[in-house]
Amino acid sequence: MAPWALLSPGVLVRTGHTVLTWGITLVLFLHDTELRQWEEQGELLLPLTFLLLVLGSLLLYLAVSLMDPGYVNVQPQPQEELKEEQTAMVPPAIPLRRCRYCLVLQPLRARHCRECRRCVRRYDHHCPWMENCVGERNHPLFVVYLALQLVVLLWGLYLACTRPLSPAPQVRPPVLPALGAVAAVQRAPVRHLPVAVPLLVGGQP
């Protein structure tokens, strides 16, 4: 592979998405969020679930962006195989059209992608965030990826916009019983001194 191929749009887009995904995940764990609070308290179920969702969405992203979306074969086929393929795709009465860009016979619902410069079966769209087409082969995985990515984004947005629950304040015991008789005398009003002084010497008021 040529060195300049590493700077292709597809490599740059996928690398940027991967770095951004793990960067945001790292910030959510290092910042004062519920993820960090759960981790410090030893409650690892939800943090591990979040990490697995992020990892799953990233793997689906790479799978959808790297797999063949259903390109129409540009190699010339034997006449018998071509007739069988035409019969399986369309009724014999409907002739296949020829793409005006790459000059291949297009099945029904196939369209030419100008970015990929290929015809794609059941073409849906060209996704710039994946630098790949969405077509016959990767469309189901694309839908699953969108659903999983939506869950991760909503959960991450919730963690970023909310503060972790602070621990309940500790109730301090009353001051006077803890200080004893000396503190009670010090805090007692002047009019109560005749009653409080005998307490210091162990007598009765």
PDB file of C-alpha atoms in Angstrom:
ATOM      1  CA  MET A   1       0.000   0.000   0.000  1.00  0.00           C
ATOM      2  CA  ALA A   2       1.315   3.407  -0.948  1.00  0.00           C
ATOM      3  CA  PRO A   3       2.111   5.810   1.916  1.00  0.00           C
ATOM      4  CA  TRP A   4      -0.294   8.443   0.592  1.00  0.00           C
ATOM      5  CA  ALA A   5      -3.134   5.916   0.851  1.00  0.00           C
ATOM      6  CA  LEU A   6      -3.013   6.429   4.632  1.00  0.00           C
ATOM      7  CA  LEU A   7      -4.167  10.014   4.028  1.00  0.00           C
ATOM      8  CA  SER A   8      -7.217   8.999   2.008  1.00  0.00           C
ATOM      9  CA  PRO A   9     -10.578  10.477   3.090  1.00  0.00           C
ATOM     10  CA  GLY A  10     -11.819   7.094   4.309  1.00  0.00           C
ATOM     11  CA  VAL A  11      -8.840   6.517   6.600  1.00  0.00           C
ATOM     12  CA  LEU A  12      -8.995  10.061   7.982  1.00  0.00           C
ATOM     13  CA  VAL A  13     -12.749   9.914   8.648  1.00  0.00           C
ATOM     14  CA  ARG A  14     -12.605   6.526  10.397  1.00  0.00           C
ATOM     15  CA  THR A  15      -9.547   7.477  12.435  1.00  0.00           C
ATOM     16  CA  GLY A  16     -11.158  10.749  13.501  1.00  0.00           C
ATOM     17  CA  HIS A  17     -14.370   8.991  14.521  1.00  0.00           C
ATOM     18  CA  THR A  18     -12.466   6.393  16.551  1.00  0.00           C
ATOM     19  CA  VAL A  19     -10.299   8.974  18.342  1.00  0.00           C
ATOM     20  CA  LEU A  20     -13.298  11.213  19.059  1.00  0.00           C
ATOM     21  CA  THR A  21     -15.369   8.314  20.423  1.00  0.00           C
ATOM     22  CA  TRP A  22     -12.715   7.095  22.869  1.00  0.00           C
ATOM     23  CA  GLY A  23     -11.741  10.669  23.772  1.00  0.00           C
ATOM     24  CA  ILE A  24     -15.281  11.557  24.848  1.00  0.00           C
ATOM     25  CA  THR A  25     -15.579   8.255  26.720  1.00  0.00           C
ATOM     26  CA  LEU A  26     -12.334   8.959  28.590  1.00  0.00           C
ATOM     27  CA  VAL A  27     -13.527  12.453  29.543  1.00  0.00           C
ATOM     28  CA  LEU A  28     -16.786  11.025  30.913  1.00  0.00           C
ATOM     29  CA  PHE A  29     -14.810   8.653  33.144  1.00  0.00           C
ATOM     30  CA  LEU A  30     -12.258  11.237  34.309  1.00  0.00           C
ATOM     31  CA  HIS A  31     -14.732  14.067  34.864  1.00  0.00           C
ATOM     32  CA  ASP A  32     -16.998  14.319  37.885  1.00  0.00           C
ATOM     33  CA  THR A  33     -19.838  12.210  36.452  1.00  0.00           C
ATOM     34  CA  GLU A  34     -21.942   9.317  37.652  1.00  0.00           C
ATOM     35  CA  LEU A  35     -19.657   6.918  35.767  1.00  0.00           C
ATOM     36  CA  ARG A  36     -16.718   7.973  37.901  1.00  0.00           C
ATOM     37  CA  GLN A  37     -18.822   7.875  41.058  1.00  0.00           C
ATOM     38  CA  TRP A  38     -20.010   4.331  40.301  1.00  0.00           C
ATOM     39  CA  GLU A  39     -16.444   3.259  39.590  1.00  0.00           C
ATOM     40  CA  GLU A  40     -15.133   4.727  42.850  1.00  0.00           C
ATOM     41  CA  GLN A  41     -17.913   3.030  44.807  1.00  0.00           C
ATOM     42  CA  GLY A  42     -17.090  -0.337  43.245  1.00  0.00           C
ATOM     43  CA  GLU A  43     -20.364  -0.524  41.288  1.00  0.00           C
ATOM     44  CA  LEU A  44     -18.950  -1.660  37.942  1.00  0.00           C
ATOM     45  CA  LEU A  45     -22.082  -2.967  36.211  1.00  0.00           C
ATOM     46  CA  LEU A  46     -23.208   0.312  34.641  1.00  0.00           C
ATOM     47  CA  PRO A  47     -19.693   1.539  33.703  1.00  0.00           C
ATOM     48  CA  LEU A  48     -18.942  -1.797  32.017  1.00  0.00           C
ATOM     49  CA  THR A  49     -22.304  -1.682  30.234  1.00  0.00           C
ATOM     50  CA  PHE A  50     -21.508   1.792  28.926  1.00  0.00           C
ATOM     51  CA  LEU A  51     -18.067   0.663  27.724  1.00  0.00           C
ATOM     52  CA  LEU A  52     -19.549  -2.369  25.956  1.00  0.00           C
ATOM     53  CA  LEU A  53     -22.118  -0.173  24.201  1.00  0.00           C
ATOM     54  CA  VAL A  54     -19.386   2.211  23.042  1.00  0.00           C
ATOM     55  CA  LEU A  55     -17.225  -0.682  21.845  1.00  0.00           C
ATOM     56  CA  GLY A  56     -20.172  -2.302  20.066  1.00  0.00           C
ATOM     57  CA  SER A  57     -21.125   0.908  18.280  1.00  0.00           C
ATOM     58  CA  LEU A  58     -17.515   1.441  17.194  1.00  0.00           C
ATOM     59  CA  LEU A  59     -17.185  -2.111  15.849  1.00  0.00           C
ATOM     60  CA  LEU A  60     -20.458  -1.762  13.940  1.00  0.00           C
ATOM     61  CA  TYR A  61     -19.274   1.571  12.548  1.00  0.00           C
ATOM     62  CA  LEU A  62     -16.059   0.011  11.242  1.00  0.00           C
ATOM     63  CA  ALA A  63     -17.911  -3.012   9.852  1.00  0.00           C
ATOM     64  CA  VAL A  64     -20.454  -0.904   7.959  1.00  0.00           C
ATOM     65  CA  SER A  65     -17.856   1.536   6.676  1.00  0.00           C
ATOM     66  CA  LEU A  66     -15.389  -1.122   5.485  1.00  0.00           C
ATOM     67  CA  MET A  67     -17.656  -3.800   4.025  1.00  0.00           C
ATOM     68  CA  ASP A  68     -18.841  -4.066   0.446  1.00  0.00           C
ATOM     69  CA  PRO A  69     -22.246  -2.321   0.316  1.00  0.00           C
ATOM     70  CA  GLY A  70     -23.303  -4.402  -2.693  1.00  0.00           C
ATOM     71  CA  TYR A  71     -21.320  -3.173  -5.660  1.00  0.00           C
ATOM     72  CA  VAL A  72     -22.500  -4.343  -9.052  1.00  0.00           C
ATOM     73  CA  ASN A  73     -19.911  -6.595 -10.650  1.00  0.00           C
ATOM     74  CA  VAL A  74     -18.001  -4.671 -13.301  1.00  0.00           C
ATOM     75  CA  GLN A  75     -16.258  -7.745 -14.713  1.00  0.00           C
ATOM     76  CA  PRO A  76     -17.835  -9.236 -17.830  1.00  0.00           C
ATOM     77  CA  GLN A  77     -19.791 -12.393 -17.032  1.00  0.00           C
ATOM     78  CA  PRO A  78     -20.441 -15.420 -19.207  1.00  0.00           C
ATOM     79  CA  GLN A  79     -23.667 -15.104 -21.163  1.00  0.00           C
ATOM     80  CA  GLU A  80     -25.387 -18.030 -19.373  1.00  0.00           C
ATOM     81  CA  GLU A  81     -24.594 -16.702 -15.891  1.00  0.00           C
ATOM     82  CA  LEU A  82     -25.739 -13.236 -16.929  1.00  0.00           C
ATOM     83  CA  LYS A  83     -29.095 -14.564 -18.124  1.00  0.00           C
ATOM     84  CA  GLU A  84     -29.627 -16.485 -14.867  1.00  0.00           C
ATOM     85  CA  GLU A  85     -28.781 -13.391 -12.829  1.00  0.00           C
ATOM     86  CA  GLN A  86     -31.152 -11.238 -14.888  1.00  0.00           C
ATOM     87  CA  THR A  87     -33.968 -13.754 -14.459  1.00  0.00           C
ATOM     88  CA  ALA A  88     -33.440 -13.873 -10.684  1.00  0.00           C
ATOM     89  CA  MET A  89     -33.346 -10.083 -10.315  1.00  0.00           C
ATOM     90  CA  VAL A  90     -36.056  -8.936 -12.746  1.00  0.00           C
ATOM     91  CA  PRO A  91     -38.698 -10.532 -14.923  1.00  0.00           C
ATOM     92  CA  PRO A  92     -37.449 -11.408 -18.414  1.00  0.00           C
ATOM     93  CA  ALA A  93     -39.749  -8.812 -20.000  1.00  0.00           C
ATOM     94  CA  ILE A  94     -37.956  -5.947 -18.204  1.00  0.00           C
ATOM     95  CA  PRO A  95     -34.542  -5.278 -19.731  1.00  0.00           C
ATOM     96  CA  LEU A  96     -31.666  -4.145 -17.564  1.00  0.00           C
ATOM     97  CA  ARG A  97     -30.477  -0.609 -18.103  1.00  0.00           C
ATOM     98  CA  ARG A  98     -26.870   0.293 -18.555  1.00  0.00           C
ATOM     99  CA  CYS A  99     -25.212   2.845 -16.287  1.00  0.00           C
ATOM    100  CA  ARG A 100     -24.139   5.920 -18.209  1.00  0.00           C
ATOM    101  CA  TYR A 101     -21.118   6.412 -15.918  1.00  0.00           C
ATOM    102  CA  CYS A 102     -19.496   2.978 -15.536  1.00  0.00           C
ATOM    103  CA  LEU A 103     -21.433   1.248 -18.362  1.00  0.00           C
ATOM    104  CA  VAL A 104     -22.440  -1.814 -16.310  1.00  0.00           C
ATOM    105  CA  LEU A 105     -25.873  -3.405 -16.420  1.00  0.00           C
ATOM    106  CA  GLN A 106     -27.825  -2.088 -13.436  1.00  0.00           C
ATOM    107  CA  PRO A 107     -30.307  -4.292 -11.559  1.00  0.00           C
ATOM    108  CA  LEU A 108     -33.502  -2.715 -10.274  1.00  0.00           C
ATOM    109  CA  ARG A 109     -32.986  -0.167  -7.464  1.00  0.00           C
ATOM    110  CA  ALA A 110     -29.283  -0.002  -8.260  1.00  0.00           C
ATOM    111  CA  ARG A 111     -27.775   3.450  -8.626  1.00  0.00           C
ATOM    112  CA  HIS A 112     -24.399   4.892  -9.427  1.00  0.00           C
ATOM    113  CA  CYS A 113     -22.534   6.584  -6.559  1.00  0.00           C
ATOM    114  CA  ARG A 114     -20.389   9.424  -7.831  1.00  0.00           C
ATOM    115  CA  GLU A 115     -18.226   9.440  -4.682  1.00  0.00           C
ATOM    116  CA  CYS A 116     -17.412   5.718  -4.898  1.00  0.00           C
ATOM    117  CA  ARG A 117     -17.631   5.672  -8.715  1.00  0.00           C
ATOM    118  CA  ARG A 118     -19.444   2.349  -8.553  1.00  0.00           C
ATOM    119  CA  CYS A 119     -22.995   1.117  -9.005  1.00  0.00           C
ATOM    120  CA  VAL A 120     -24.550  -0.195  -5.780  1.00  0.00           C
ATOM    121  CA  ARG A 121     -27.424  -2.653  -5.453  1.00  0.00           C
ATOM    122  CA  ARG A 122     -30.412  -1.259  -3.540  1.00  0.00           C
ATOM    123  CA  TYR A 123     -28.561   2.008  -3.147  1.00  0.00           C
ATOM    124  CA  ASP A 124     -29.752   4.049  -0.155  1.00  0.00           C
ATOM    125  CA  HIS A 125     -27.213   6.862   0.184  1.00  0.00           C
ATOM    126  CA  HIS A 126     -23.532   7.648   0.488  1.00  0.00           C
ATOM    127  CA  CYS A 127     -22.702   8.344   4.139  1.00  0.00           C
ATOM    128  CA  PRO A 128     -19.927  10.970   4.443  1.00  0.00           C
ATOM    129  CA  TRP A 129     -19.340  10.044   8.109  1.00  0.00           C
ATOM    130  CA  MET A 130     -18.424   6.511   7.033  1.00  0.00           C
ATOM    131  CA  GLU A 131     -17.013   7.328   3.605  1.00  0.00           C
ATOM    132  CA  ASN A 132     -18.964   4.403   2.220  1.00  0.00           C
ATOM    133  CA  CYS A 133     -22.261   3.701   0.535  1.00  0.00           C
ATOM    134  CA  VAL A 134     -25.226   2.135   2.289  1.00  0.00           C
ATOM    135  CA  GLY A 135     -26.712  -0.529   0.092  1.00  0.00           C
ATOM    136  CA  GLU A 136     -27.962  -4.083  -0.128  1.00  0.00           C
ATOM    137  CA  ARG A 137     -25.300  -5.777   1.994  1.00  0.00           C
ATOM    138  CA  ASN A 138     -24.653  -3.316   4.820  1.00  0.00           C
ATOM    139  CA  HIS A 139     -28.063  -1.662   5.219  1.00  0.00           C
ATOM    140  CA  PRO A 140     -29.276  -3.994   8.052  1.00  0.00           C
ATOM    141  CA  LEU A 141     -26.070  -3.442  10.041  1.00  0.00           C
ATOM    142  CA  PHE A 142     -26.356   0.284   9.387  1.00  0.00           C
ATOM    143  CA  VAL A 143     -29.796   0.376  11.043  1.00  0.00           C
ATOM    144  CA  VAL A 144     -28.494  -1.560  14.073  1.00  0.00           C
ATOM    145  CA  TYR A 145     -25.524   0.807  14.303  1.00  0.00           C
ATOM    146  CA  LEU A 146     -27.789   3.870  14.285  1.00  0.00           C
ATOM    147  CA  ALA A 147     -29.949   2.444  17.084  1.00  0.00           C
ATOM    148  CA  LEU A 148     -26.939   1.554  19.242  1.00  0.00           C
ATOM    149  CA  GLN A 149     -25.239   4.876  18.567  1.00  0.00           C
ATOM    150  CA  LEU A 150     -28.415   6.719  19.578  1.00  0.00           C
ATOM    151  CA  VAL A 151     -28.445   4.919  22.937  1.00  0.00           C
ATOM    152  CA  VAL A 152     -24.774   5.784  23.538  1.00  0.00           C
ATOM    153  CA  LEU A 153     -25.272   9.440  22.581  1.00  0.00           C
ATOM    154  CA  LEU A 154     -28.328   9.900  24.799  1.00  0.00           C
ATOM    155  CA  TRP A 155     -26.624   8.227  27.757  1.00  0.00           C
ATOM    156  CA  GLY A 156     -23.445  10.261  27.256  1.00  0.00           C
ATOM    157  CA  LEU A 157     -25.461  13.480  26.976  1.00  0.00           C
ATOM    158  CA  TYR A 158     -27.260  12.646  30.213  1.00  0.00           C
ATOM    159  CA  LEU A 159     -23.959  11.999  31.999  1.00  0.00           C
ATOM    160  CA  ALA A 160     -22.450  15.232  30.692  1.00  0.00           C
ATOM    161  CA  CYS A 161     -25.435  17.414  31.656  1.00  0.00           C
ATOM    162  CA  THR A 162     -26.137  16.039  35.131  1.00  0.00           C
ATOM    163  CA  ARG A 163     -24.132  16.137  38.328  1.00  0.00           C
ATOM    164  CA  PRO A 164     -23.551  12.969  40.357  1.00  0.00           C
ATOM    165  CA  LEU A 165     -25.624  12.554  43.463  1.00  0.00           C
ATOM    166  CA  SER A 166     -23.703  13.806  46.483  1.00  0.00           C
ATOM    167  CA  PRO A 167     -23.635  11.588  49.588  1.00  0.00           C
ATOM    168  CA  ALA A 168     -26.183  12.379  52.269  1.00  0.00           C
ATOM    169  CA  PRO A 169     -24.896  14.849  54.875  1.00  0.00           C
ATOM    170  CA  GLN A 170     -23.888  13.289  58.164  1.00  0.00           C
ATOM    171  CA  VAL A 171     -26.046  14.254  61.126  1.00  0.00           C
ATOM    172  CA  ARG A 172     -23.860  15.614  63.905  1.00  0.00           C
ATOM    173  CA  PRO A 173     -24.833  14.670  67.452  1.00  0.00           C
ATOM    174  CA  PRO A 174     -25.996  17.402  69.817  1.00  0.00           C
ATOM    175  CA  VAL A 175     -23.162  19.487  71.184  1.00  0.00           C
ATOM    176  CA  LEU A 176     -24.165  19.801  74.852  1.00  0.00           C
ATOM    177  CA  PRO A 177     -24.220  16.100  75.833  1.00  0.00           C
ATOM    178  CA  ALA A 178     -20.901  15.529  74.119  1.00  0.00           C
ATOM    179  CA  LEU A 179     -19.194  18.423  75.835  1.00  0.00           C
ATOM    180  CA  GLY A 180     -20.294  17.399  79.315  1.00  0.00           C
ATOM    181  CA  ALA A 181     -21.090  19.516  82.315  1.00  0.00           C
ATOM    182  CA  VAL A 182     -18.222  21.983  81.815  1.00  0.00           C
ATOM    183  CA  ALA A 183     -19.390  22.917  78.335  1.00  0.00           C
ATOM    184  CA  ALA A 184     -22.948  23.114  79.589  1.00  0.00           C
ATOM    185  CA  VAL A 185     -21.927  25.598  82.241  1.00  0.00           C
ATOM    186  CA  GLN A 186     -19.958  27.619  79.702  1.00  0.00           C
ATOM    187  CA  ARG A 187     -22.945  27.802  77.364  1.00  0.00           C
ATOM    188  CA  ALA A 188     -25.576  28.246  80.094  1.00  0.00           C
ATOM    189  CA  PRO A 189     -27.131  31.689  80.639  1.00  0.00           C
ATOM    190  CA  VAL A 190     -26.083  33.634  83.732  1.00  0.00           C
ATOM    191  CA  ARG A 191     -29.419  33.097  85.448  1.00  0.00           C
ATOM    192  CA  HIS A 192     -28.847  29.317  85.370  1.00  0.00           C
ATOM    193  CA  LEU A 193     -25.442  29.422  87.095  1.00  0.00           C
ATOM    194  CA  PRO A 194     -26.822  28.763  90.627  1.00  0.00           C
ATOM    195  CA  VAL A 195     -28.288  25.525  89.321  1.00  0.00           C
ATOM    196  CA  ALA A 196     -25.319  24.508  87.150  1.00  0.00           C
ATOM    197  CA  VAL A 197     -22.492  25.123  89.678  1.00  0.00           C
ATOM    198  CA  PRO A 198     -23.477  22.243  92.034  1.00  0.00           C
ATOM    199  CA  LEU A 199     -23.271  19.899  89.047  1.00  0.00           C
ATOM    200  CA  LEU A 200     -19.544  20.569  88.817  1.00  0.00           C
ATOM    201  CA  VAL A 201     -18.898  19.524  92.404  1.00  0.00           C
ATOM    202  CA  GLY A 202     -21.197  16.497  92.226  1.00  0.00           C
ATOM    203  CA  GLY A 203     -23.900  17.934  94.413  1.00  0.00           C
ATOM    204  CA  GLN A 204     -27.585  18.476  93.954  1.00  0.00           C
ATOM    205  CA  PRO A 205     -29.025  21.791  92.877  1.00  0.00           C
TER     206      PRO A 205
END
